[in-house]
Short mmCIF file of C-alpha atoms in Angstrom, two decimals:
data_model
loop_
_atom_site.label_atom_id
_atom_site.label_comp_id
_atom_site.label_asym_id
_atom_site.label_seq_id
_atom_site.Cartn_x
_atom_site.Cartn_y
_atom_site.Cartn_z
CA MET A 298 -9.99 28.41 52.86
CA SER A 299 -10.79 31.93 51.69
CA ASP A 300 -13.23 32.39 48.70
CA ALA A 301 -10.36 33.96 46.58
CA SER A 302 -8.64 30.57 46.71
CA LYS A 303 -11.81 28.51 45.97
CA PRO A 304 -12.99 27.39 42.59
CA SER A 305 -15.71 29.74 41.44
CA VAL A 306 -19.21 28.65 40.58
CA LEU A 307 -22.01 30.73 38.98
CA VAL A 308 -25.54 29.57 39.79
CA VAL A 309 -28.41 30.84 37.76
CA ASP A 310 -31.98 30.12 38.53
CA ASP A 311 -35.14 32.48 38.74
CA LYS A 312 -36.24 30.97 41.95
CA GLU A 313 -34.66 32.31 45.17
CA ASN A 314 -35.22 28.93 47.11
CA MET A 315 -33.09 27.18 44.47
CA LEU A 316 -30.28 29.74 44.62
CA LYS A 317 -30.25 29.18 48.50
CA LEU A 318 -30.12 25.43 48.07
CA PHE A 319 -27.27 25.51 45.68
CA SER A 320 -25.46 27.92 47.90
CA ARG A 321 -25.92 25.71 50.89
CA ILE A 322 -24.81 22.60 49.01
CA LEU A 323 -21.65 24.22 47.31
CA GLY A 324 -20.71 26.94 49.52
CA ASP A 325 -18.23 25.16 51.72
CA ALA A 326 -16.14 24.09 48.73
CA TYR A 327 -16.68 26.82 46.22
CA ALA A 328 -16.97 30.70 45.84
CA VAL A 329 -20.61 30.80 44.90
CA THR A 330 -21.86 33.65 42.83
CA THR A 331 -25.82 33.66 42.14
CA ALA A 332 -27.96 35.31 39.45
CA GLY A 333 -31.77 35.44 39.64
CA ASP A 334 -32.22 35.56 35.83
CA GLY A 335 -30.42 34.79 32.58
CA GLU A 336 -29.84 38.63 31.83
CA ARG A 337 -28.06 39.08 35.13
CA ALA A 338 -26.06 36.03 34.30
CA LEU A 339 -25.03 37.39 30.96
CA VAL A 340 -23.76 40.56 32.59
CA LEU A 341 -21.69 38.48 35.15
CA VAL A 342 -20.33 36.23 32.46
CA ALA A 343 -19.23 39.29 30.60
CA SER A 344 -17.26 40.65 33.44
CA ARG A 345 -15.33 37.70 34.64
CA GLU A 346 -14.52 33.95 33.95
CA PHE A 347 -16.07 31.24 36.12
CA ASP A 348 -14.82 27.81 36.64
CA VAL A 349 -18.22 26.22 36.40
CA VAL A 350 -21.84 27.58 35.64
CA VAL A 351 -24.91 25.91 36.86
CA THR A 352 -28.01 27.22 35.15
CA ASP A 353 -31.59 26.31 34.97
CA ILE A 354 -32.90 25.79 31.45
CA GLN A 355 -36.45 27.20 31.79
CA MET A 356 -36.23 30.99 32.71
CA PRO A 357 -38.04 34.00 31.43
CA GLY A 358 -35.98 36.20 29.09
CA ALA A 359 -32.61 34.84 28.49
CA ASP A 360 -32.89 31.07 29.18
CA GLY A 361 -30.21 28.43 29.95
CA PHE A 362 -29.39 27.98 26.35
CA ALA A 363 -28.60 31.65 25.95
CA VAL A 364 -26.39 31.53 29.14
CA LEU A 365 -24.56 28.35 27.74
CA ARG A 366 -23.87 29.91 24.35
CA GLU A 367 -22.66 33.07 25.81
CA VAL A 368 -20.25 31.26 28.29
CA LYS A 369 -18.96 29.03 25.52
CA ARG A 370 -18.48 32.07 23.27
CA ARG A 371 -16.44 34.08 25.98
CA ALA A 372 -14.82 31.31 27.98
CA PRO A 373 -14.88 27.90 26.28
CA ALA A 374 -13.04 26.19 28.98
CA THR A 375 -15.76 27.07 31.51
CA GLU A 376 -18.01 23.92 32.05
CA VAL A 377 -21.81 24.35 32.12
CA VAL A 378 -24.15 22.13 34.03
CA LEU A 379 -27.88 22.41 33.10
CA VAL A 380 -30.77 22.03 35.56
CA THR A 381 -34.12 20.69 34.33
CA ALA A 382 -37.29 19.23 35.18
CA TYR A 383 -37.51 15.45 34.22
CA ALA A 384 -39.85 16.19 31.37
CA SER A 385 -37.36 18.51 29.78
CA ILE A 386 -34.40 16.02 29.72
CA PRO A 387 -34.44 15.85 25.83
CA LYS A 388 -33.57 19.65 25.94
CA ALA A 389 -30.73 19.13 28.37
CA VAL A 390 -29.36 16.32 26.03
CA GLU A 391 -29.60 18.90 23.17
CA ALA A 392 -27.71 21.44 25.36
CA MET A 393 -24.95 18.79 25.84
CA ARG A 394 -24.52 18.69 21.93
CA GLU A 395 -23.95 22.45 22.14
CA GLY A 396 -21.28 22.00 24.78
CA ALA A 397 -22.77 21.74 28.13
CA TYR A 398 -20.87 19.29 30.39
CA ASP A 399 -23.82 17.57 32.16
CA TYR A 400 -27.21 17.96 33.37
CA LEU A 401 -29.20 17.77 36.77
CA ALA A 402 -32.80 16.42 36.75
CA LYS A 403 -35.20 17.69 39.31
CA PRO A 404 -35.69 16.61 41.99
CA PHE A 405 -31.84 15.95 42.65
CA ASP A 406 -29.89 14.71 45.68
CA PRO A 407 -27.44 17.13 47.15
CA ASP A 408 -24.79 14.51 46.91
CA GLU A 409 -25.38 14.38 43.17
CA VAL A 410 -25.10 18.09 42.88
CA ALA A 411 -21.74 18.04 44.76
CA LEU A 412 -20.44 15.12 42.62
CA VAL A 413 -21.54 16.53 39.18
CA VAL A 414 -19.99 19.97 39.98
CA ALA A 415 -16.85 18.35 41.23
CA ARG A 416 -16.63 16.28 38.03
CA ALA A 417 -17.31 19.51 35.82
CA LEU A 418 -14.41 21.20 37.70
CA GLU A 419 -12.06 18.22 37.29
CA ARG A 420 -12.95 18.15 33.51
CA ARG A 421 -12.06 21.85 33.32
CA ARG A 422 -8.75 21.26 35.11
CA GLN A 423 -8.13 18.28 32.85
CA ARG A 424 -8.75 20.51 29.79
CA ARG A 425 -6.47 23.24 31.05
CA GLU A 426 -3.69 20.69 31.69
CA ALA A 427 -4.06 19.33 28.32
CA GLU A 428 -3.85 22.82 26.69
CA GLY A 429 -0.94 23.48 28.95
CA LEU A 430 0.82 20.31 27.74
CA LYS A 431 0.07 21.24 24.08
CA GLU A 432 1.53 24.68 24.72
CA ARG A 433 4.69 23.08 26.23
CA LEU A 434 4.76 20.75 23.28
CA ALA A 435 4.57 23.63 20.79
CA THR A 436 7.45 25.52 22.47
CA ALA A 437 9.57 22.65 23.76
CA PRO A 438 13.24 22.32 22.49
CA ASP A 439 13.25 19.85 19.64
CA PHE A 440 16.85 18.72 19.05
CA HIS A 441 16.33 16.78 15.79
CA GLY A 442 13.65 14.79 17.36
CA LEU A 443 14.97 14.40 20.82
CA LEU A 444 12.20 15.95 23.16
CA GLY A 445 12.54 17.04 26.66
CA THR A 446 12.96 20.09 29.00
CA SER A 447 14.46 18.14 31.94
CA ALA A 448 18.04 19.01 33.15
CA ALA A 449 19.20 15.49 31.95
CA MET A 450 17.91 16.04 28.39
CA ARG A 451 19.35 19.54 28.12
CA GLN A 452 22.75 18.35 29.35
CA THR A 453 22.61 15.41 26.80
CA CYS A 454 21.67 17.66 23.83
CA ALA A 455 24.41 19.99 24.72
CA LEU A 456 26.97 17.19 24.82
CA LEU A 457 25.57 15.93 21.43
CA SER A 458 25.96 19.26 19.99
CA GLN A 459 29.64 19.63 21.12
CA GLY A 460 30.45 16.18 19.78
CA ALA A 461 29.00 16.82 16.48
CA ALA A 462 31.10 19.78 15.87
CA ARG A 463 34.32 17.71 16.04
CA ASP A 464 34.96 15.06 13.42
CA PHE A 465 35.71 12.15 15.73
CA THR A 466 33.96 8.84 16.74
CA VAL A 467 31.03 9.28 19.08
CA LEU A 468 29.91 6.42 21.33
CA LEU A 469 26.41 6.50 22.58
CA THR A 470 25.58 4.33 25.64
CA GLY A 471 22.56 3.63 27.71
CA GLU A 472 19.52 1.41 28.02
CA THR A 473 17.54 0.02 25.09
CA GLY A 474 14.88 2.43 23.88
CA THR A 475 16.49 5.67 25.16
CA GLY A 476 16.61 7.13 21.78
CA LYS A 477 20.25 6.41 20.62
CA GLU A 478 19.49 6.44 16.86
CA LEU A 479 17.79 9.79 17.12
CA ALA A 480 20.93 10.90 19.06
CA ALA A 481 23.09 9.56 16.27
CA ARG A 482 21.05 11.33 13.60
CA SER A 483 21.24 14.68 15.67
CA VAL A 484 25.11 14.21 15.72
CA HIS A 485 25.00 13.79 11.81
CA ALA A 486 22.63 16.83 11.32
CA GLU A 487 24.72 19.11 13.58
CA SER A 488 27.99 18.10 11.92
CA PRO A 489 29.78 19.47 8.90
CA ARG A 490 28.81 16.14 7.27
CA CYS A 491 25.20 16.82 7.36
CA GLY A 492 25.06 17.17 3.56
CA GLY A 493 26.33 13.53 3.11
CA SER A 494 24.43 10.25 3.79
CA PHE A 495 23.43 8.87 7.21
CA VAL A 496 23.60 5.11 7.08
CA ALA A 497 22.37 3.10 9.91
CA VAL A 498 22.94 -0.76 10.68
CA ASN A 499 21.94 -2.81 13.62
CA CYS A 500 25.04 -4.97 14.13
CA GLY A 501 23.09 -7.31 16.46
CA ALA A 502 20.56 -8.15 13.80
CA LEU A 503 23.11 -9.15 11.14
CA PRO A 504 23.66 -12.88 10.49
CA ALA A 505 27.26 -13.62 11.60
CA ASP A 506 28.30 -14.93 8.16
CA LEU A 507 26.99 -11.83 6.42
CA VAL A 508 28.34 -9.02 8.66
CA GLU A 509 31.56 -8.48 6.83
CA SER A 510 29.72 -8.41 3.42
CA GLU A 511 27.22 -5.84 4.74
CA LEU A 512 29.87 -3.56 6.18
CA PHE A 513 32.55 -3.98 3.61
CA GLY A 514 30.84 -5.21 0.43
CA HIS A 515 31.93 -8.12 -1.75
CA ALA A 516 33.21 -8.82 -5.29
CA LYS A 517 31.17 -10.86 -7.78
CA GLY A 518 31.54 -14.58 -7.00
CA ALA A 519 32.89 -14.02 -3.67
CA PHE A 520 30.64 -16.68 -2.21
CA THR A 521 27.51 -18.52 -3.17
CA GLY A 522 24.81 -16.20 -4.19
CA ALA A 523 27.22 -13.28 -4.85
CA THR A 524 26.14 -12.89 -8.51
CA VAL A 525 27.17 -9.29 -8.67
CA ALA A 526 29.64 -7.04 -6.83
CA LYS A 527 28.17 -4.94 -3.97
CA ALA A 528 29.39 -1.98 -2.22
CA GLY A 529 29.20 -2.17 1.60
CA LEU A 530 27.75 0.26 4.12
CA PHE A 531 31.10 1.92 4.78
CA GLU A 532 31.21 2.85 0.99
CA GLU A 533 27.51 4.00 1.07
CA ALA A 534 28.31 6.33 3.92
CA HIS A 535 31.33 7.91 2.31
CA GLY A 536 31.37 11.55 3.05
CA GLY A 537 28.71 11.15 5.65
CA THR A 538 28.08 9.20 8.85
CA LEU A 539 27.77 5.44 9.53
CA PHE A 540 25.78 4.50 12.64
CA LEU A 541 26.83 1.13 14.10
CA ASP A 542 23.90 0.36 16.56
CA GLU A 543 24.46 -2.50 19.00
CA VAL A 544 28.21 -2.52 18.18
CA GLY A 545 28.83 -4.66 21.20
CA ASP A 546 27.12 -7.59 19.55
CA LEU A 547 29.55 -7.78 16.85
CA PRO A 548 31.39 -11.28 16.64
CA ALA A 549 35.03 -11.30 17.73
CA PRO A 550 36.54 -11.84 14.16
CA MET A 551 34.55 -8.84 12.87
CA GLN A 552 35.64 -6.69 15.75
CA VAL A 553 39.35 -7.14 14.50
CA LYS A 554 38.41 -6.06 10.97
CA LEU A 555 36.24 -3.16 12.15
CA ASN A 556 39.10 -1.80 14.17
CA ARG A 557 41.50 -2.07 11.31
CA ALA A 558 39.07 -0.39 8.97
CA LEU A 559 38.65 2.54 11.61
CA GLN A 560 42.42 2.75 11.84
CA GLU A 561 43.24 2.65 8.30
CA LYS A 562 40.28 4.46 6.85
CA GLU A 563 40.06 1.86 4.17
CA VAL A 564 38.06 -1.26 3.67
CA ARG A 565 38.50 -4.41 1.64
CA ARG A 566 35.40 -5.92 -0.06
CA VAL A 567 35.02 -9.75 0.49
CA GLY A 568 36.93 -11.63 -2.20
CA THR A 569 39.19 -8.86 -3.12
CA THR A 570 42.48 -7.76 -1.87
CA GLN A 571 42.15 -4.20 -3.30
CA PRO A 572 41.60 -1.62 -0.57
CA VAL A 573 39.00 1.07 -1.00
CA ARG A 574 39.58 4.39 0.73
CA VAL A 575 36.48 5.70 2.88
CA ASP A 576 35.86 8.96 4.46
CA VAL A 577 33.26 8.11 7.10
CA ARG A 578 32.41 9.57 10.55
CA VAL A 579 31.42 6.62 12.81
CA VAL A 580 28.73 6.89 15.53
CA ALA A 581 28.44 3.66 17.53
CA ALA A 582 25.81 2.75 20.18
CA THR A 583 25.39 -0.11 22.59
CA HIS A 584 23.20 -0.87 25.62
CA ARG A 585 26.10 -3.06 26.97
CA GLU A 586 28.76 -1.86 29.48
CA LEU A 587 31.67 -2.19 27.05
CA GLN A 588 34.31 -2.00 29.79
CA ALA A 589 32.83 -5.07 31.55
CA GLU A 590 32.60 -6.79 28.08
CA VAL A 591 36.37 -5.98 27.60
CA SER A 592 37.12 -7.40 31.06
CA ALA A 593 35.17 -10.53 30.24
CA GLY A 594 37.10 -11.03 27.05
CA ARG A 595 33.97 -10.55 24.80
CA PHE A 596 35.07 -7.21 23.31
CA ARG A 597 38.36 -6.12 21.97
CA GLU A 598 40.18 -3.54 24.19
CA ASP A 599 41.80 -1.83 21.13
CA LEU A 600 38.44 -1.44 19.32
CA TYR A 601 36.90 -0.14 22.60
CA TYR A 602 39.35 2.58 22.89
CA ARG A 603 39.08 3.40 19.16
CA LEU A 604 35.31 3.96 19.65
CA ASN A 605 35.42 5.56 23.15
CA VAL A 606 36.73 8.99 21.84
CA PHE A 607 33.56 11.05 22.70
CA THR A 608 30.96 9.25 24.83
CA VAL A 609 27.52 10.31 25.46
CA ARG A 610 25.19 8.39 27.88
CA MET A 611 21.46 8.64 27.09
CA PRO A 612 19.45 8.98 30.19
CA ALA A 613 16.79 6.45 31.09
CA LEU A 614 13.17 7.71 31.06
CA ARG A 615 12.78 7.13 34.86
CA GLU A 616 15.70 9.63 35.33
CA ARG A 617 13.73 12.43 33.59
CA ARG A 618 10.15 11.67 34.61
CA GLU A 619 9.14 15.35 34.27
CA ASP A 620 9.45 14.76 30.37
CA ILE A 621 7.01 11.89 30.44
CA PRO A 622 3.73 13.99 30.05
CA LEU A 623 5.35 16.03 27.23
CA LEU A 624 6.51 12.81 25.33
CA ALA A 625 3.07 11.17 26.01
CA MET A 626 1.33 14.06 24.49
CA HIS A 627 3.79 14.19 21.49
CA PHE A 628 2.95 10.50 20.79
CA LEU A 629 -0.73 11.19 21.19
CA SER A 630 -0.58 13.92 18.67
CA ARG A 631 0.79 11.57 16.08
CA ALA A 632 -1.69 8.82 16.66
CA GLY A 633 -4.21 9.95 14.05
CA ARG A 634 -7.24 10.39 16.35
CA ALA A 635 -8.50 13.59 17.63
CA LEU A 636 -8.10 12.91 21.49
CA GLU A 637 -8.07 15.69 23.93
CA GLY A 638 -5.34 14.17 26.19
CA PHE A 639 -5.04 12.18 29.30
CA THR A 640 -7.07 11.87 32.62
CA PRO A 641 -5.03 12.97 35.73
CA GLU A 642 -4.92 9.40 36.89
CA ALA A 643 -3.59 8.10 33.66
CA LEU A 644 -0.80 10.88 33.66
CA ARG A 645 0.13 10.09 37.18
CA ALA A 646 0.47 6.38 36.22
CA LEU A 647 2.65 7.24 33.15
CA THR A 648 4.76 9.31 35.38
CA GLY A 649 5.05 6.95 38.24
CA TYR A 650 6.11 3.90 36.15
CA ALA A 651 9.70 2.73 35.87
CA TRP A 652 9.66 2.24 32.18
CA PRO A 653 12.15 -0.52 31.71
CA GLY A 654 11.80 -0.10 27.89
CA ASN A 655 12.24 3.60 28.13
CA VAL A 656 10.77 6.01 25.52
CA ARG A 657 10.12 3.16 23.10
CA GLN A 658 7.85 1.38 25.56
CA LEU A 659 6.05 4.69 26.33
CA GLU A 660 5.36 5.24 22.64
CA ASN A 661 3.96 1.69 22.46
CA ALA A 662 1.95 2.17 25.54
CA VAL A 663 0.45 5.40 24.03
CA ALA A 664 -0.36 3.69 20.81
CA ARG A 665 -2.01 0.88 22.49
CA ALA A 666 -4.10 3.21 24.57
CA VAL A 667 -5.14 5.13 21.48
CA ALA A 668 -6.34 1.84 19.95
CA VAL A 669 -8.60 0.77 22.87
CA THR A 670 -9.94 4.01 24.36
CA GLN A 671 -13.64 4.63 23.78
CA GLY A 672 -13.59 8.25 25.23
CA SER A 673 -12.17 11.46 24.30
CA ARG A 674 -9.24 11.13 26.70
CA ILE A 675 -6.79 8.34 27.63
CA ARG A 676 -7.89 6.81 30.89
CA LEU A 677 -5.94 4.73 33.49
CA GLU A 678 -7.83 1.52 32.34
CA ASP A 679 -6.76 2.15 28.63
CA LEU A 680 -3.19 1.85 29.55
CA PRO A 681 -1.32 -1.64 29.76
CA SER A 682 -2.18 -3.56 32.94
CA GLU A 683 1.43 -3.20 34.30
CA LEU A 684 0.90 0.52 34.69
CA ALA A 685 -2.42 0.11 36.79
CA GLY A 686 -0.32 0.16 40.02
CA ALA A 687 1.57 3.24 39.04
CA THR A 688 -0.64 5.57 40.79
CA ALA A 689 0.24 8.83 42.49
CA GLY A 690 1.15 7.09 45.61
CA THR A 691 4.05 5.54 43.82
CA LEU A 692 5.40 9.01 42.81
CA PRO A 693 8.89 9.54 44.01
CA THR A 694 9.60 12.52 46.36
CA GLU A 695 11.47 14.52 43.59
CA SER A 696 8.40 14.24 41.22
CA LEU A 697 6.00 15.42 43.89
CA ALA A 698 8.46 18.31 44.77
CA LYS A 699 8.11 19.63 41.09
CA MET A 700 4.31 20.00 41.43
CA PRO A 701 2.44 23.10 42.61
CA TYR A 702 0.98 22.56 46.12
CA ARG A 703 -2.63 22.07 44.88
CA GLU A 704 -1.52 19.48 42.37
CA ALA A 705 0.53 17.66 45.00
CA VAL A 706 -2.29 17.53 47.40
CA ASP A 707 -4.61 16.26 44.58
CA SER A 708 -2.14 13.50 43.79
CA ALA A 709 -1.94 12.39 47.33
CA ARG A 710 -5.77 12.38 47.66
CA ASP A 711 -6.33 10.41 44.48
CA ALA A 712 -3.72 7.90 45.50
CA VAL A 713 -5.46 7.47 48.93
CA SER A 714 -8.91 7.37 47.35
CA ARG A 715 -7.88 4.56 44.82
CA GLU A 716 -6.14 2.63 47.50
CA TYR A 717 -9.26 2.76 49.77
CA LEU A 718 -11.50 1.54 46.77
CA VAL A 719 -9.10 -1.22 45.95
CA ALA A 720 -9.03 -2.32 49.70
CA LEU A 721 -12.95 -2.04 49.83
CA MET A 722 -13.38 -4.23 46.70
CA GLN A 723 -10.78 -6.67 48.04
CA GLU A 724 -12.80 -6.85 51.50
CA PHE A 725 -16.10 -7.61 49.89
CA GLY A 726 -14.97 -9.54 46.90
CA GLY A 727 -16.26 -6.96 44.37
CA ASN A 728 -19.67 -6.83 45.73
CA VAL A 729 -20.56 -3.07 45.24
CA THR A 730 -23.82 -3.12 47.28
CA HIS A 731 -21.91 -4.33 50.53
CA ALA A 732 -19.03 -2.17 49.81
CA ALA A 733 -21.27 0.96 49.50
CA GLU A 734 -23.01 0.24 52.81
CA ARG A 735 -19.45 -0.02 54.64
CA ALA A 736 -18.40 3.18 52.73
CA GLY A 737 -21.60 4.96 53.92
CA MET A 738 -22.68 6.14 50.47
CA GLU A 739 -25.30 5.26 47.81
CA ARG A 740 -24.34 2.26 45.45
CA GLU A 741 -24.57 4.51 42.43
CA SER A 742 -22.04 7.02 44.09
CA LEU A 743 -19.65 4.20 44.61
CA HIS A 744 -19.99 3.02 41.00
CA ARG A 745 -19.05 6.44 39.90
CA LEU A 746 -15.95 6.61 42.14
CA LEU A 747 -14.80 3.17 40.98
CA LYS A 748 -15.20 4.31 37.29
CA ARG A 749 -13.30 7.46 37.96
CA TYR A 750 -10.30 5.82 39.58
CA GLY A 751 -10.25 2.90 37.07
CA VAL A 752 -11.10 0.22 39.77
CA ARG A 753 -13.08 -2.73 38.24
CA SER A 754 -15.39 -4.50 40.76
CA ASP A 755 -15.26 -7.69 38.42
CA ASP A 756 -11.54 -7.99 39.06
CA PHE A 757 -12.18 -8.77 42.68
CA LYS A 758 -15.01 -11.21 42.29
CA ARG A 759 -14.37 -14.39 44.18
CA SER A 760 -14.85 -17.76 42.36
CA GLU A 761 -17.37 -20.00 44.01
#
């Protein structure tokens, strides 16, 4: 790999032997630039942006604090790692409050240096990804609450806009949780009826003996408890839009009356014979396959054709995986906590999961993660347990193909790393000491890797 394609690291120290040591440790993986004092470092920082800066604290002239402050002033995304003697650790902790990522206490192990710099670089990448997601979110098309830049969503929103322009019945189909009510509201907002009322009702949630009264209204004394006359939802929506959610759940007798109301454009309140004219645009939705329901005799064929004038199928979330990071960041931004975003492992799990509950399930998963996380980012372990296996290795080929090469390689690397750690923990029953010996690394290094990839050793402990 050429230096131009490597991440850039600036090492600042007034001791030549330390500069040589850092160059030897980091030179294979990074494009290393060295500065023998703080003043030289300030000149370099003013001329270009580095991915990571590693600087000694104690230096004559401009010290590590001066370098830290100048880096954060010019390039806030650059991560800074402080190098300090053991006795000066309190100063390093103070520097972390001013924006330093981490510190290295002398004497340090070369593996520790490589790990801390790698983690700092990963943190920078995470921040840039989060900022990129925020920019995408700020500029993403928002079709009356329907978010997404995928081809499936662009096509869906175009169809909804076309259907809204004509004053006929719209039937929304698709799985539960795909945003059918938002779609119905968008049809209303885009239509000439946008100045009227939008009235929504879940047909499946209405008690069978009250469906007619809720939809059509009732006269005083029409039944026990009807102490006053009441207008139905059709009358409430007069001049606007009536959204009949889960219309496939209507009882058969009510299907007959609904079909007549749509045909005659009038309703009769329960307990009266007087018709009431209504000017209503109906948008209906169902997660059921209505044609199959018609074939099975559970849904009236004439009502099906009355509703099926302009049909729009809402795509499942798994059919537009590229929208998942955008939606997740949207839900995170509404969570009421100032979190930076998601770790790469968490984002890959979100993108790789099948989401049987679709957008609604994703929203709930993000809300739960916000409630339990202890850090500044949503981690893999903060997500519901069913997402733990949805790592990069489960990403479909079409999702990988949408990634830049480096990101795809990182995804594959992380997937293999996590699978290796899981296999290691299974082999040794969660015993980190024995697992570290097999892996050929220090116990503390293995602990860091387990934490990074969200693998808990306690989950693999065998009962005696």
